[in-house]
Coordinates of C-alpha atoms in Angstrom, one line a residue:
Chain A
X658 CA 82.8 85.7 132.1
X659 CA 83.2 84.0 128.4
X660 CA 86.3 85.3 126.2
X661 CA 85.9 84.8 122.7
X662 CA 90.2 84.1 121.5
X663 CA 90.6 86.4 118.0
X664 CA 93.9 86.7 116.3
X665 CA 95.4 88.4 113.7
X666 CA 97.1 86.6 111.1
X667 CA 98.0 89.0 108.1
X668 CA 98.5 92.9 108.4
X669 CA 98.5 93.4 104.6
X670 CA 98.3 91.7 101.5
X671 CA 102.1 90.8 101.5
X672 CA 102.7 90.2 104.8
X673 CA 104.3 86.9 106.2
X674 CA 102.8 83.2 106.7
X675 CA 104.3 81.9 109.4
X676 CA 103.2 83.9 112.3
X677 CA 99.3 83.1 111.1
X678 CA 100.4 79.0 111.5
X679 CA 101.8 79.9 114.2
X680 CA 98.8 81.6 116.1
X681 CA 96.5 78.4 113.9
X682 CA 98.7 76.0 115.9
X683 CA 99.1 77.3 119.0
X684 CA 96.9 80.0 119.6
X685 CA 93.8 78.3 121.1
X686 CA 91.4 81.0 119.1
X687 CA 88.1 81.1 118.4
X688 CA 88.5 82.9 115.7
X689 CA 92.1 84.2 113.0
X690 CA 91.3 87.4 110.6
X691 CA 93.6 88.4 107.7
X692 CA 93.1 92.0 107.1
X693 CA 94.8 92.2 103.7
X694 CA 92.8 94.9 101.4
X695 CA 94.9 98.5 101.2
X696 CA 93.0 101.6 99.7
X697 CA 94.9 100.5 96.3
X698 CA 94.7 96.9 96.2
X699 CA 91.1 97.1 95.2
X700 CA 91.4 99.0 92.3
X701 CA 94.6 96.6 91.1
X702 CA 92.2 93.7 91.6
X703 CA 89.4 95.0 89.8
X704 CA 91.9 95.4 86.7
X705 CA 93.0 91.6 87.4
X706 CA 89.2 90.5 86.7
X707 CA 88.4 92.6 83.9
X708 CA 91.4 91.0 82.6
X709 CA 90.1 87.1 83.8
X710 CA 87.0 87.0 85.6
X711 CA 88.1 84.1 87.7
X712 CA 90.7 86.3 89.1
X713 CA 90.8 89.8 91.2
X714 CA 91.4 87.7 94.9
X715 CA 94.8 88.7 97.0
X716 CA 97.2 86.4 95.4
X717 CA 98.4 84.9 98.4
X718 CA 95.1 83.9 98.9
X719 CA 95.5 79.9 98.4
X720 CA 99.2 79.6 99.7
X721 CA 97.8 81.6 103.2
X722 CA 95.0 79.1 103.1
X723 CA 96.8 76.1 102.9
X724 CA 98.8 77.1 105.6
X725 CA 96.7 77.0 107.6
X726 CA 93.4 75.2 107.1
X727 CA 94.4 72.2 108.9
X728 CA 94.8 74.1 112.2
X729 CA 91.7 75.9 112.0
X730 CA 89.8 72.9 111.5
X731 CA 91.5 70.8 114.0
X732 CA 90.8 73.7 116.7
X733 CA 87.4 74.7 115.3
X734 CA 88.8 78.1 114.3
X735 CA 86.7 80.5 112.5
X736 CA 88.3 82.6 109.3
X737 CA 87.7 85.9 108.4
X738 CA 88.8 87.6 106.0
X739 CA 88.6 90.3 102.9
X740 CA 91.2 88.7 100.7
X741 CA 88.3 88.2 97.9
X742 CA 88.7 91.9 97.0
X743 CA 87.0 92.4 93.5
X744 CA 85.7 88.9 93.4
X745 CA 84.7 87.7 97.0
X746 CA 82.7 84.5 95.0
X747 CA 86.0 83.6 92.5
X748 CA 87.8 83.5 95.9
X749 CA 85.4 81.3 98.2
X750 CA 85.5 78.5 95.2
X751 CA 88.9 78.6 95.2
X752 CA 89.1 78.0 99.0
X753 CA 86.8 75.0 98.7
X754 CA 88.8 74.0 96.1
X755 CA 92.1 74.0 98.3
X756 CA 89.8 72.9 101.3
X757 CA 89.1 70.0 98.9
X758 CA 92.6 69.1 98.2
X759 CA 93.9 69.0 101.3
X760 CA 90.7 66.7 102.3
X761 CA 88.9 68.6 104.5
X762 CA 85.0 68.3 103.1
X763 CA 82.2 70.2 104.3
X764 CA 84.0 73.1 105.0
X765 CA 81.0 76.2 104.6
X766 CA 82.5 79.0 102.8
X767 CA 80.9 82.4 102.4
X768 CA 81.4 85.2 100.4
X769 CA 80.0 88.5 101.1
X770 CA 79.6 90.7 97.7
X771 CA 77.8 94.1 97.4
X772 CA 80.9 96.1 97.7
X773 CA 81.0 96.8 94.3
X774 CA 79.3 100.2 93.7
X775 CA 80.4 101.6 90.1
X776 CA 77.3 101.0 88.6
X777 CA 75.4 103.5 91.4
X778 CA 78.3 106.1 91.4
X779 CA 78.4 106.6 88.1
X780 CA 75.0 107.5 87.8
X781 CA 74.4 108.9 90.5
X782 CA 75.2 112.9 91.8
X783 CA 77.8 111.7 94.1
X784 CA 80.5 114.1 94.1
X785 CA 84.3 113.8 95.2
X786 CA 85.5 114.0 98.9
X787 CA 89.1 115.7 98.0
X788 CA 87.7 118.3 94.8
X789 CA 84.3 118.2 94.7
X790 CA 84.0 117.4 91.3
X791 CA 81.1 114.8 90.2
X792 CA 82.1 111.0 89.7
X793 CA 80.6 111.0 86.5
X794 CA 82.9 113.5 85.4
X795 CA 86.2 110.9 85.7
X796 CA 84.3 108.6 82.7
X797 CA 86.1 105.9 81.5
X798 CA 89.3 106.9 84.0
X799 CA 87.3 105.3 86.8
X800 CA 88.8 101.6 87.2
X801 CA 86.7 100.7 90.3
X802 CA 84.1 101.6 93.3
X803 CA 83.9 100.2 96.5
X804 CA 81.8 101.0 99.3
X805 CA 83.2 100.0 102.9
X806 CA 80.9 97.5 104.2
X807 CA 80.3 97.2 108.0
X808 CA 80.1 94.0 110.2
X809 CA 76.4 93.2 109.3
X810 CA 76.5 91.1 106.4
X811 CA 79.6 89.2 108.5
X812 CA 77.7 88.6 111.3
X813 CA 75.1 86.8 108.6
X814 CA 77.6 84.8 107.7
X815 CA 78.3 83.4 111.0
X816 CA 74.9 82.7 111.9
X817 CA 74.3 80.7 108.8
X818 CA 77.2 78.6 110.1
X819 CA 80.2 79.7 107.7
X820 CA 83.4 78.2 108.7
X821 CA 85.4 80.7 106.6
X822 CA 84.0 84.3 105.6
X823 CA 85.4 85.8 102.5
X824 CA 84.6 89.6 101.6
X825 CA 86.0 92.2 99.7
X826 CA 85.7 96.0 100.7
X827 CA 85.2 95.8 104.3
X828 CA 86.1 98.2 106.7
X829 CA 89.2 96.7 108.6
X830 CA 87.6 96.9 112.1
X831 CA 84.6 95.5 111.1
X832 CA 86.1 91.7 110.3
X833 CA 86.7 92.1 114.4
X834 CA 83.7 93.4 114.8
X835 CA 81.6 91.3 113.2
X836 CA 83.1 88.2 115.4
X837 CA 82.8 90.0 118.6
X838 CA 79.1 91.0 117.6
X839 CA 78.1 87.6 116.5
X840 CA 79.7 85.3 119.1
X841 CA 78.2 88.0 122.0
X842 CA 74.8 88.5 120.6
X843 CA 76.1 92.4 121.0
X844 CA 73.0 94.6 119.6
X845 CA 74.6 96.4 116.0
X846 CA 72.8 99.4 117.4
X847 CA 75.3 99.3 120.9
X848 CA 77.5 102.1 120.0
X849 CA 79.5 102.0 123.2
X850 CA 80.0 98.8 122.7
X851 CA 80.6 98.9 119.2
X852 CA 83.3 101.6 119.7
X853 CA 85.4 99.5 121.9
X854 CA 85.3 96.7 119.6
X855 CA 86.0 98.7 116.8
X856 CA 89.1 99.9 118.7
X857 CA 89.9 96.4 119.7
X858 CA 89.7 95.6 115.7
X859 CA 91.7 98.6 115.0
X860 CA 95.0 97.1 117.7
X861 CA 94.5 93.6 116.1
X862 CA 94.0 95.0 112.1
X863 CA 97.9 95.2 111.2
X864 CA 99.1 92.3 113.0
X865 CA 102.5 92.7 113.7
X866 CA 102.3 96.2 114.3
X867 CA 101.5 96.1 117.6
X868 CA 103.6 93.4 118.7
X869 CA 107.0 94.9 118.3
X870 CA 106.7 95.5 114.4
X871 CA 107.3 99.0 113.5
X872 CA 108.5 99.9 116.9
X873 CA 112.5 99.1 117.2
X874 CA 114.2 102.2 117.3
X875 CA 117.6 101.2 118.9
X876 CA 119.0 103.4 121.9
X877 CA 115.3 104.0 122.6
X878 CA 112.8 101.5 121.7
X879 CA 114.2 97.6 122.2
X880 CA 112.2 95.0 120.5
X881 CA 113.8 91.0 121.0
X882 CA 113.0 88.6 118.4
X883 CA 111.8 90.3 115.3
X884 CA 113.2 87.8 113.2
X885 CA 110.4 85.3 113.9
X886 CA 107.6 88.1 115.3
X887 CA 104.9 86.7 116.7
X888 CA 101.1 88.0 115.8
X889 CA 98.6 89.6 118.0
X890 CA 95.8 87.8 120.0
X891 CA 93.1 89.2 121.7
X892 CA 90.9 88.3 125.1
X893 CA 87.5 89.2 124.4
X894 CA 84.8 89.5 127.3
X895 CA 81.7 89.7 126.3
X896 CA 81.5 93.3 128.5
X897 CA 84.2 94.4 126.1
X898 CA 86.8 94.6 127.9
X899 CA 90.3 93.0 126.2
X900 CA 93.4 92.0 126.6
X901 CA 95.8 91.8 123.6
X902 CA 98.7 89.0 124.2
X903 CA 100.6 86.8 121.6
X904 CA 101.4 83.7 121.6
X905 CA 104.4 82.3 124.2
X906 CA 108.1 82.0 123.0
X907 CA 106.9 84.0 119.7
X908 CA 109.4 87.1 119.0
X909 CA 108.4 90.7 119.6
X910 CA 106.7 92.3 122.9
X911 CA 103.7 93.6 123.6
X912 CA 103.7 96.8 126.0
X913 CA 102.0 100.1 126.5
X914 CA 103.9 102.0 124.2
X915 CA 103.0 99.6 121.6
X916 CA 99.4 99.7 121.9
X917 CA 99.6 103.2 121.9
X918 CA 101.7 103.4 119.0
X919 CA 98.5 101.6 117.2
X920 CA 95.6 102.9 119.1
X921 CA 96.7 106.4 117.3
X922 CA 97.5 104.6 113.7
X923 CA 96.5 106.5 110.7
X924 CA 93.6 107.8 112.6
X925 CA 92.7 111.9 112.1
X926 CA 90.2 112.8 115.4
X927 CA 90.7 110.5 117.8
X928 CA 86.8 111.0 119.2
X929 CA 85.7 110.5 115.8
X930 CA 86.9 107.7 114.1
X931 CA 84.2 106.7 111.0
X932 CA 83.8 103.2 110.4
X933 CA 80.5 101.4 108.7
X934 CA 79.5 100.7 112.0
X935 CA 79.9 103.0 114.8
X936 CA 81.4 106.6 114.8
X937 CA 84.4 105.4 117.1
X938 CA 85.5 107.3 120.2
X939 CA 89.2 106.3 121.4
X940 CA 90.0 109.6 123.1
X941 CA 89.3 107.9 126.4
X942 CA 91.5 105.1 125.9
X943 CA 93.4 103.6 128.4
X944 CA 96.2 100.6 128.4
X945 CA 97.6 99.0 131.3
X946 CA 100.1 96.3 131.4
X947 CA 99.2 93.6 133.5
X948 CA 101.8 90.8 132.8
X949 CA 104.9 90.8 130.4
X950 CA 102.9 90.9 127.1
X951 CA 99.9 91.1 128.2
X952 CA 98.2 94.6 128.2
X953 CA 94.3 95.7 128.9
X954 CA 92.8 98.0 127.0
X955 CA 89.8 99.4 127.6
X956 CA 88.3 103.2 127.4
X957 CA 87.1 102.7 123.4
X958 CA 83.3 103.9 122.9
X959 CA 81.3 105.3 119.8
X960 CA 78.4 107.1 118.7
X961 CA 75.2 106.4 116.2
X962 CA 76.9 104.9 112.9
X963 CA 77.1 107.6 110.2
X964 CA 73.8 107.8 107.5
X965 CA 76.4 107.3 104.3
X966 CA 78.9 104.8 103.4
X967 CA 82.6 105.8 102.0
X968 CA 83.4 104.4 98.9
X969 CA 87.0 103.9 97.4
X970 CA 87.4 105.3 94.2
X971 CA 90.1 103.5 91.6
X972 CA 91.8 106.1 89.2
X973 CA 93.4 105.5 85.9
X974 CA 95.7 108.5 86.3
X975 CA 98.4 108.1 83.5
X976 CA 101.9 106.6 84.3
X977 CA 104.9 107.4 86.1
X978 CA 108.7 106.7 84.3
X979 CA 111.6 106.9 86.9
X980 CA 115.2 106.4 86.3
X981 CA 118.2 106.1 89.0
X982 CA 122.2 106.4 88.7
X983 CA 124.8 106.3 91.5
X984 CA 127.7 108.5 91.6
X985 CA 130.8 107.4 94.9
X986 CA 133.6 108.9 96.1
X987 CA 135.4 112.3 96.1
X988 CA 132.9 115.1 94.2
X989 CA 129.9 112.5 94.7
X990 CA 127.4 115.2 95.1
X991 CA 128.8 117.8 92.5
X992 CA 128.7 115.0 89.6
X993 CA 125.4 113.9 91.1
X994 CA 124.0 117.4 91.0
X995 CA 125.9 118.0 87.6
X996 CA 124.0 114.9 86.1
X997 CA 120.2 116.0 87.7
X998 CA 120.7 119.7 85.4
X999 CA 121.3 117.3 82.5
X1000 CA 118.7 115.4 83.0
X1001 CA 116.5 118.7 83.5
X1002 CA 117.4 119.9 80.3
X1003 CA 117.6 116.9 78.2
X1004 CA 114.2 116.5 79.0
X1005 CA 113.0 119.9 77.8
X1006 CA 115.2 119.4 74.6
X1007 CA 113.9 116.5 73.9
X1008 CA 110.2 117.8 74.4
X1009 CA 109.3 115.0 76.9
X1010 CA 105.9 115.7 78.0
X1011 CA 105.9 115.5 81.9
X1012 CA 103.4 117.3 84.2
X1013 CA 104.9 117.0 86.7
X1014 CA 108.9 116.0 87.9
X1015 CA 111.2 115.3 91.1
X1016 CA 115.1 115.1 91.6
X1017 CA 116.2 113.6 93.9
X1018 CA 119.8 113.0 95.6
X1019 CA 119.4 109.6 97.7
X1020 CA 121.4 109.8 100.7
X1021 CA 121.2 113.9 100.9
X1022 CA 117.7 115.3 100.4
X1023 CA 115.2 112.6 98.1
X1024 CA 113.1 112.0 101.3
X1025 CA 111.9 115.3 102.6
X1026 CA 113.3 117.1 100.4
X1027 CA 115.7 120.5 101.1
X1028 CA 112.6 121.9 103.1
X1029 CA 113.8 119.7 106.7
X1030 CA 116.4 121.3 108.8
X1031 CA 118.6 118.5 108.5
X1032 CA 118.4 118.0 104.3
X1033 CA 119.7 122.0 104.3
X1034 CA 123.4 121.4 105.4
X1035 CA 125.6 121.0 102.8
X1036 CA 126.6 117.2 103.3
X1037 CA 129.6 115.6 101.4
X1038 CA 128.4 111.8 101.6
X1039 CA 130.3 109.3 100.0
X1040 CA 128.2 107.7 97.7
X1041 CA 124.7 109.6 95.9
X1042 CA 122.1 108.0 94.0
X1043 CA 120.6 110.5 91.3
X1044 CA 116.7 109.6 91.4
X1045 CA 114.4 111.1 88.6
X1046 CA 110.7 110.5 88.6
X1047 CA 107.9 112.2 86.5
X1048 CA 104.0 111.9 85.7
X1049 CA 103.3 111.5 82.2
X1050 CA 99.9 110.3 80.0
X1051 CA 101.4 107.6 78.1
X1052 CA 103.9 104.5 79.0
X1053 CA 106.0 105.7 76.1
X1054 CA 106.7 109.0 77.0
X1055 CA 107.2 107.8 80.9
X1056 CA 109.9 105.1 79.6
X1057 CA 111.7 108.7 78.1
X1058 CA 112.4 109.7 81.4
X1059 CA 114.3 106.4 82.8
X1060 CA 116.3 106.5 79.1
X1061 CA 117.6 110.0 79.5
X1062 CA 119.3 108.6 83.0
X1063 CA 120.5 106.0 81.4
X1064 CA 122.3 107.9 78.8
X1065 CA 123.9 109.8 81.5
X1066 CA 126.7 106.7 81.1
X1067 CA 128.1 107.9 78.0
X1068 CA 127.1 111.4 77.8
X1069 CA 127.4 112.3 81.6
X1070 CA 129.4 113.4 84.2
X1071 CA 132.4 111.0 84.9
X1072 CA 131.9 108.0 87.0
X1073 CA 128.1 106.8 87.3
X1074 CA 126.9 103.3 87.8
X1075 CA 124.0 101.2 88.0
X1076 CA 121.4 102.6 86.5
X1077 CA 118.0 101.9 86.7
X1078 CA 114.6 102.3 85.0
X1079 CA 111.0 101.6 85.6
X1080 CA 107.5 102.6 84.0
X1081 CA 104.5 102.1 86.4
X1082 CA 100.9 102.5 86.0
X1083 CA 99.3 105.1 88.0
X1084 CA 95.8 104.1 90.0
X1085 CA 94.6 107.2 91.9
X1086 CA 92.7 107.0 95.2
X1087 CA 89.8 109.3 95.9
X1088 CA 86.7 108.8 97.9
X1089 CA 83.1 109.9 97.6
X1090 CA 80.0 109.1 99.9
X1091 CA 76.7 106.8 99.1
X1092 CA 73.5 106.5 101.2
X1093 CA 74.0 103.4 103.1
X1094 CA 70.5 102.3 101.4
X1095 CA 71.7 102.2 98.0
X1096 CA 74.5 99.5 99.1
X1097 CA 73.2 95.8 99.3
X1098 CA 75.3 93.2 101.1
X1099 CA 74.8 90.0 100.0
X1100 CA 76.4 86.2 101.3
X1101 CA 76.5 83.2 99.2
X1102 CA 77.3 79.8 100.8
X1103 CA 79.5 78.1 99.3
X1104 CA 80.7 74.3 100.5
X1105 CA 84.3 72.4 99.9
Chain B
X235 CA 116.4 118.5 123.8
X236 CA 115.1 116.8 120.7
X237 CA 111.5 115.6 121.3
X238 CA 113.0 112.3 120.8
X239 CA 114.4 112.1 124.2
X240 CA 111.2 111.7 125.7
X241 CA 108.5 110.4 123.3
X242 CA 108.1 108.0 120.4
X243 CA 105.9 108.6 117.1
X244 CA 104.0 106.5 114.8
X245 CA 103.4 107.8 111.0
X246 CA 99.9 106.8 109.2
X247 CA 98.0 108.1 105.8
X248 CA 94.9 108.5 104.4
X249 CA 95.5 109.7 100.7
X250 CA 97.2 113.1 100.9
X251 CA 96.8 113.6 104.7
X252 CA 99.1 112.1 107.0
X253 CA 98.5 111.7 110.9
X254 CA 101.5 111.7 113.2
X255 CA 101.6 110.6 116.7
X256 CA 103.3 111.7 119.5
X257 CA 103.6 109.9 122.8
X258 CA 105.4 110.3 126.1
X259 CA 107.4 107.1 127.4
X260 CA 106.3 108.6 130.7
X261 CA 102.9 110.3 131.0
X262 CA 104.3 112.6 133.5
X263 CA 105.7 114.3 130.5
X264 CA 102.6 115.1 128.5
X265 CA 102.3 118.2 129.5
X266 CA 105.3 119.4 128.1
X267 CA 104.7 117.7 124.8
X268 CA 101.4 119.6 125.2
X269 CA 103.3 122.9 125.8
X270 CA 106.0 123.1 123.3
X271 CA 104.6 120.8 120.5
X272 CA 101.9 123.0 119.2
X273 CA 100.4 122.3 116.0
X274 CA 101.8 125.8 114.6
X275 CA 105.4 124.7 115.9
X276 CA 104.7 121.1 113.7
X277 CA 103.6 123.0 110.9
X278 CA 106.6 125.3 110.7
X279 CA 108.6 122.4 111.1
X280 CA 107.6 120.8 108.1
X281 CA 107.3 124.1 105.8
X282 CA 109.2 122.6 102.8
X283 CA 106.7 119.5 102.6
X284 CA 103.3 121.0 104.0
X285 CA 100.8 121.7 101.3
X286 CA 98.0 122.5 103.6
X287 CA 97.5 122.5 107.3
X288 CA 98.1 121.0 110.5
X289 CA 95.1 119.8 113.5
X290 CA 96.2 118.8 116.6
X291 CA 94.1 116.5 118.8
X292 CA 95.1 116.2 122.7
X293 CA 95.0 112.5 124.1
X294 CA 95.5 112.8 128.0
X295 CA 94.6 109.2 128.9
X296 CA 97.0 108.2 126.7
X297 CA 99.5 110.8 127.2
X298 CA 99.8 111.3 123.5
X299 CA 99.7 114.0 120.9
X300 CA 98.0 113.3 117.1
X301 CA 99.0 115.6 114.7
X302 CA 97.3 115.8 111.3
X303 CA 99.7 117.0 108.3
X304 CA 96.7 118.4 105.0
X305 CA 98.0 118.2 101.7
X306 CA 101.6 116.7 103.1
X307 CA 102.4 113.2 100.9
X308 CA 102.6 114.8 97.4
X309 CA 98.7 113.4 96.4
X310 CA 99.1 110.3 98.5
X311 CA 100.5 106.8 98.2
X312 CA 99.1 105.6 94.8
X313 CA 100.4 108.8 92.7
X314 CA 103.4 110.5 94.5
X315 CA 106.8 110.9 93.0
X316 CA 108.1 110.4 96.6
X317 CA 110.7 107.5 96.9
X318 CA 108.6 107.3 100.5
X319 CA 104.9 107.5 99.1
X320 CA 103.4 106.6 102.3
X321 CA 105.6 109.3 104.2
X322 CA 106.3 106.8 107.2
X323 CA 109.8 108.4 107.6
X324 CA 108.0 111.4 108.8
X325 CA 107.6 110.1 112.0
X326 CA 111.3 110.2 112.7
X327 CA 111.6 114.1 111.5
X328 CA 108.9 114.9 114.0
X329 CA 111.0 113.7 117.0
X330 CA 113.9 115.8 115.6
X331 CA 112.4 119.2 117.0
X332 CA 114.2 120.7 120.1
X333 CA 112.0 121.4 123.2
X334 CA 113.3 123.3 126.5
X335 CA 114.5 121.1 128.9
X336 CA 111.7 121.5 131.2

């Protein structure tokens, strides 16, 4: 049976090079996606090009490219990925351009736009997922819109010969997908067959994940080599059927328990898993280790692909102003506690205008707060951080908050240290739905 | 014994919601996850955070639990005041609840 070899080389936008050279070099694939477009990213993109319009691509963009172009051309490996986020086209020149230095000509590069869907949001009746409110109602607050696109417009690209396929808002599975579908002349209208890709896609989509990343837990969970992790792999038959791998002498391990950790990522129903393509079913899922690293998974199926596409929304949503201190020793917490009351009333005195505001003791209660059984005891730690964070409308009166910490060195309680302040901008995430007609993929071929 | 004896969890989010999962190292144990780790018993257990409620979907071939957590990460990664925005620590307070031990 034919096995298409499909790796992935990035999990997010930040995530490291190496184990993408790595798999490039010495992974034998067929095919190495970089998934590296979060729910937020878009929307920090789309300021980045109304800022320069040759910009709004993932800033690692060229370096990851560089890395490894060479490979992938030596070994005839196909790149996909949706690090063109607001600006697909920006991104695909920019590739030939570093195609170009490193002398590789003729590379085909295609970018897949259509994504961008502000223009038929705004106008339209869509309404919001999380308050039911109309789009139009956000005005001039909405930064960006755009839809999840499926593996269609991907698989285009591959059959007009694209050597490296750039999009922006794509669903994550789909850059699997699209591959799979393509290389096994798989009907788009398969949805069996589609929901086992799309769960194949959804093991592969955070790289390291799945091969020891995010796993250690020691006592319970041992996980060798994380230092130099190696990223995931798939077997591809063309029935479906897969098994996900790594490659040799690379750190991490791939077992049961880490597939299963994945298969059940950030995913609500388990027999209803929306993506652009397929309405995923993984409640049948099985793995099975066959070999040390090696495991089969099969089980994934799907049903009819839903009528409307989801579509990100961006947010301007005012700003948020945080400032830290540390208090150590004997009476940590008290002095800690004394200086979070100050900070409380300070800001009311001062008439600091913040809708809404946390304190938090680092080391006691800041993560889940006094609710958890454990953050309830009364703990004497050595050392406490004081955090303070609060939502404001404007940068100034957000910067307020981090300077009444800091004051707390002269006018606090005895003993703090190291304070520190930020102001950051706030871009909310909500979601609305479009007809699937009123979205037009497009690819443009570009060559280096 | 803390449910961390016998299973692992993984955290995820989408926005405000966040999706934990449960999964026995041995499968033979499911049905005790199934038993004791109802979504009422998650829900009480994260009172002081929860916002909204909590689904439960069953995963037998897999031996695993996913719990769903409404209204649980302060408004979601891109506007929470939460040190951890995504709530991934959330994971490891689910495996903190005490089950019978049998």
């Amino acid at each position: 049976m034919r096995q298409i070899r499909i790796g992935a080389g990035a999990g997010y936008s930040g995530d490291r090079i190496e184990p993408a050279v790595e798999l490039a070099e010495r992974g034998r694939l067929d095919y190495l996606v970089f998934e590296c477009l979060a729910e937020r990213t878009i929307a920090l993109a789309q300021q980045a090009r109304r800022r320069d319009p040759h910009l709004g691509y993932d800033p690692l963009l060229a370096p990851r490219m560089r890395a490894v172009l060479p490979a992938c051309r030596r070994a005839g490996t196909v790149i996909i990925t949706n690090m063109g986020a607001a600006n697909p086209v920006a991104a695909a020149e920019l590739v030939c351009a570093t195609a170009h230095d490193l002398g590789l000509g003729g590379l085909r590069v295609a970018a897949v736009t259509g994504d961008d869907v502000a223009a038929a949001v705004s106008a339209g009746a869509c309404r919001i997922l999380e308050d039911g409110r109309p789009v139009a109602a956000l005005g001039a607050n909405l930064i960006s819109a755009n839809a999840y696109l499926g593996a269609e417009p991907i698989v285009q690209a591959l059959a007009a010969g694209a050597d490296i396929v750039i999009t922006g808002r794509a669903a994550d599975p789909s850059l699997f997908l699209g591959a799979l579908a393509y290389e096994f002349g798989w009907s788009l209208a398969d949805w069996p067959r589609l929901g086992q890709a799309t769960l194949i896609g959804h093991v592969l989509e955070c790289a390291g994940q799945v091969t020891g990343g995010y796993f250690a837990d020691p006592g319970f969970k041992t996980v060798p080599g994380l230092a130099r992790l190696g990223f995931p792999l798939a077997e591809v038959g063309e029935d479906g059927s897969a098994i996900i791998t790594k490659v040799e002498g690379s750190g991490g391990c791939i077992t049961t328990a880490t597939c299963k950790e994945q298969i059940l990522y950030e995913i609500h129903d388990p027999a209803r898993y929306f993506t652009p393509d397929v309405v995923a079913d993984f409640s049948q899922a099985r793995v099975e280790q066959v070999e040390p690293d090696r495991v089969r998974i099969t089980g994934g199926s799907g049903h009819a692909r839903p009528e409307a596409l989801k579509v990100s929304l961006g947010i301007a949503e005012g700003f948020v102003g945080e400032g830290q201190i540390s208090y150590a020793g004997s009476g940590a917490r008290d002095r800690a506690e004394l200086a979070a009351g100050i900070v409380r009333e300070r800001l009311e005195l001062t008439g600091v205008a913040a809708r809404e505001l946390r304190f938090d003791l680092i080391g006691v209660d800041a993560i889940h707060g006094p609710g958890l059984p454990a953050g309830g005891a009364r703990a004497e730690p050595y050392e406490v951080r004081l955090r303070v964070a609060g939502r404001t409308a404007t940068a100034e009166e957000a910067l307020r908050i981090g300077n009444e910490v800091e004051t707390l060195y002269t006018n606090g309680p005895a003993g703090g240290g190291g304070v520190t302040k930020q102001v950051r901008e706030v871009l909310g995430v909500l979601s609305t739905l479009l007809p699937r007609e009123q979205v037009q993929p497009r690819v443009q071929m570009l060559e280096s | 014994m803390k449910l961390r004896t016998i299973a692992h969890a993984r955290t995820g989010d989408k926005g405000d919601t966040s999706s934990i999962s449960l999964i026995a190292y041995d499968e033979a144990d499911y049905p005790r996850l199934a038993r004791h780790v109802t979504a009422e018993r998650v829900a009480a257990h994260f009172a002081g955070i929860l916002r909204g409620g909590v689904d439960r979907y069953e995963i037998p071939s897999l031996g695993a639990l996913n719990f769903v957590l409404h209204r649980a990460l302060g408004g979601g990664v891109t506007r929470s005041l939460a040190l951890d925005t995504h709530g991934k620590s959330l994971s490891s307070a689910l495996l903190d609840i005490e089950i019978p031990d049998f």
